[in-house]
């Protein structure tokens, strides 16, 4: 997710999502180091990477739930910054993530 090539960053985000969906326990054990790279994608200069990262985050919040509590303090401010984006898709996704986070974290 830290490659200089945006296609490799997109690939890294996809692999992270697959890991979380297929091997949730393994992903949970490695969330902090994974989010060190993933957080950079939430504020990437390439809008395709940001959209992919936000879509992934939106899908993973219900899957990972409270396990995100260790990384949410670093990720949520980056998500919130995207609400101000001029790109409507990015802005809407960021807003949806905030709502989903409120719904799923701390309520299980």
Protein backbone atom coordinates (compact mmCIF):
# COMPACT_ATOMS: atom_id res chain seq x y z
CA UNK A 1 0.00 0.00 0.00
CA UNK A 2 3.04 2.24 0.13
CA UNK A 3 4.17 1.72 -3.47
CA UNK A 4 4.82 4.70 -5.72
CA UNK A 5 2.58 3.04 -8.34
CA UNK A 6 -1.10 3.74 -7.64
CA UNK A 7 -2.10 0.39 -9.21
CA UNK A 8 0.01 -1.44 -6.65
CA UNK A 9 -1.60 0.61 -3.87
CA UNK A 10 -5.03 -0.38 -5.24
CA UNK A 11 -3.88 -4.01 -5.28
CA UNK A 12 -2.67 -3.74 -1.68
CA UNK A 13 -6.04 -2.40 -0.57
CA UNK A 14 -7.80 -5.28 -2.34
CA UNK A 15 -5.52 -7.82 -0.66
CA UNK A 16 -6.18 -6.23 2.73
CA UNK A 17 -9.92 -6.45 2.14
CA UNK A 18 -9.69 -10.12 1.11
CA UNK A 19 -7.61 -10.91 4.18
CA UNK A 20 -10.20 -9.28 6.44
CA UNK A 21 -13.09 -11.06 4.77
CA UNK A 22 -11.53 -14.52 4.49
CA UNK A 23 -9.19 -14.64 7.50
CA UNK A 24 -10.66 -12.14 9.92
CA UNK A 25 -8.77 -13.40 12.98
CA UNK A 26 -5.42 -13.17 11.18
CA UNK A 27 -6.24 -9.66 9.99
CA UNK A 28 -7.26 -8.56 13.48
CA UNK A 29 -3.92 -9.71 14.88
CA UNK A 30 -2.10 -7.48 12.37
CA UNK A 31 -4.39 -4.45 12.21
CA UNK A 32 -1.97 -1.91 13.66
CA UNK A 33 0.87 -2.49 11.16
CA UNK A 34 -1.61 -2.89 8.28
CA UNK A 35 -3.34 0.38 9.15
CA UNK A 36 0.01 2.16 9.19
CA UNK A 37 -0.02 1.70 5.41
CA UNK A 38 -3.77 1.78 4.90
CA UNK A 39 -4.11 5.19 6.57
CA UNK A 40 -1.82 6.66 3.92
CA UNK A 41 -4.28 5.45 1.28
CA UNK A 42 -7.11 7.34 2.99
CA UNK A 43 -5.28 10.59 2.23
CA UNK A 44 -3.63 9.57 -1.06
CA UNK A 45 -3.12 12.12 -3.84
CA UNK A 46 -4.81 9.75 -6.32
CA UNK A 47 -8.60 9.88 -6.03
CA UNK A 48 -8.94 6.27 -7.25
CA UNK A 49 -6.86 5.10 -4.31
CA UNK A 50 -8.89 7.22 -1.87
CA UNK A 51 -12.20 5.90 -3.25
CA UNK A 52 -10.94 2.29 -3.03
CA UNK A 53 -9.66 2.81 0.51
CA UNK A 54 -12.91 4.44 1.64
CA UNK A 55 -15.02 1.71 0.00
CA UNK A 56 -12.89 -0.91 1.72
CA UNK A 57 -13.13 0.83 5.08
CA UNK A 58 -16.90 1.11 4.71
CA UNK A 59 -17.19 -2.63 4.01
CA UNK A 60 -14.77 -3.66 6.75
CA UNK A 61 -16.23 -1.72 9.69
CA UNK A 62 -19.11 -4.21 10.10
CA UNK A 63 -16.75 -7.17 9.67
CA UNK A 64 -14.05 -6.00 12.08
CA UNK A 65 -16.29 -4.08 14.50
CA UNK A 66 -14.68 -3.50 17.89
CA UNK A 67 -11.35 -4.85 16.66
CA UNK A 68 -10.94 -1.49 14.93
CA UNK A 69 -10.84 0.28 18.28
CA UNK A 70 -7.03 0.02 18.26
CA UNK A 71 -6.73 1.86 14.94
CA UNK A 72 -9.83 4.01 14.69
CA UNK A 73 -8.19 6.98 16.42
CA UNK A 74 -5.68 7.25 13.59
CA UNK A 75 -8.06 6.38 10.73
CA UNK A 76 -11.17 8.38 11.58
CA UNK A 77 -9.56 11.85 11.34
CA UNK A 78 -8.34 10.93 7.84
CA UNK A 79 -11.80 9.71 6.90
CA UNK A 80 -13.35 12.90 8.30
CA UNK A 81 -11.03 15.08 6.21
CA UNK A 82 -12.49 13.45 3.10
CA UNK A 83 -15.97 14.77 3.93
CA UNK A 84 -14.78 18.16 2.65
CA UNK A 85 -13.68 16.70 -0.69
CA UNK A 86 -15.06 18.29 -3.86
CA UNK A 87 -15.44 14.75 -5.20
CA UNK A 88 -19.00 13.77 -4.23
CA UNK A 89 -18.23 10.05 -4.13
CA UNK A 90 -15.36 10.59 -1.72
CA UNK A 91 -17.38 12.96 0.44
CA UNK A 92 -20.36 10.60 0.61
CA UNK A 93 -18.24 7.54 1.37
CA UNK A 94 -16.47 9.38 4.18
CA UNK A 95 -19.79 10.42 5.67
CA UNK A 96 -21.13 6.86 5.35
CA UNK A 97 -18.06 5.49 7.15
CA UNK A 98 -18.61 7.84 10.08
CA UNK A 99 -22.22 6.64 10.35
CA UNK A 100 -21.23 2.98 10.04
CA UNK A 101 -18.48 3.40 12.63
CA UNK A 102 -20.95 4.86 15.12
CA UNK A 103 -23.29 1.95 14.42
CA UNK A 104 -20.77 -0.90 14.75
CA UNK A 105 -17.95 0.08 17.08
CA UNK A 106 -18.65 -0.25 20.78
CA UNK A 107 -22.05 -1.82 20.35
CA UNK A 108 -21.28 -5.52 20.01
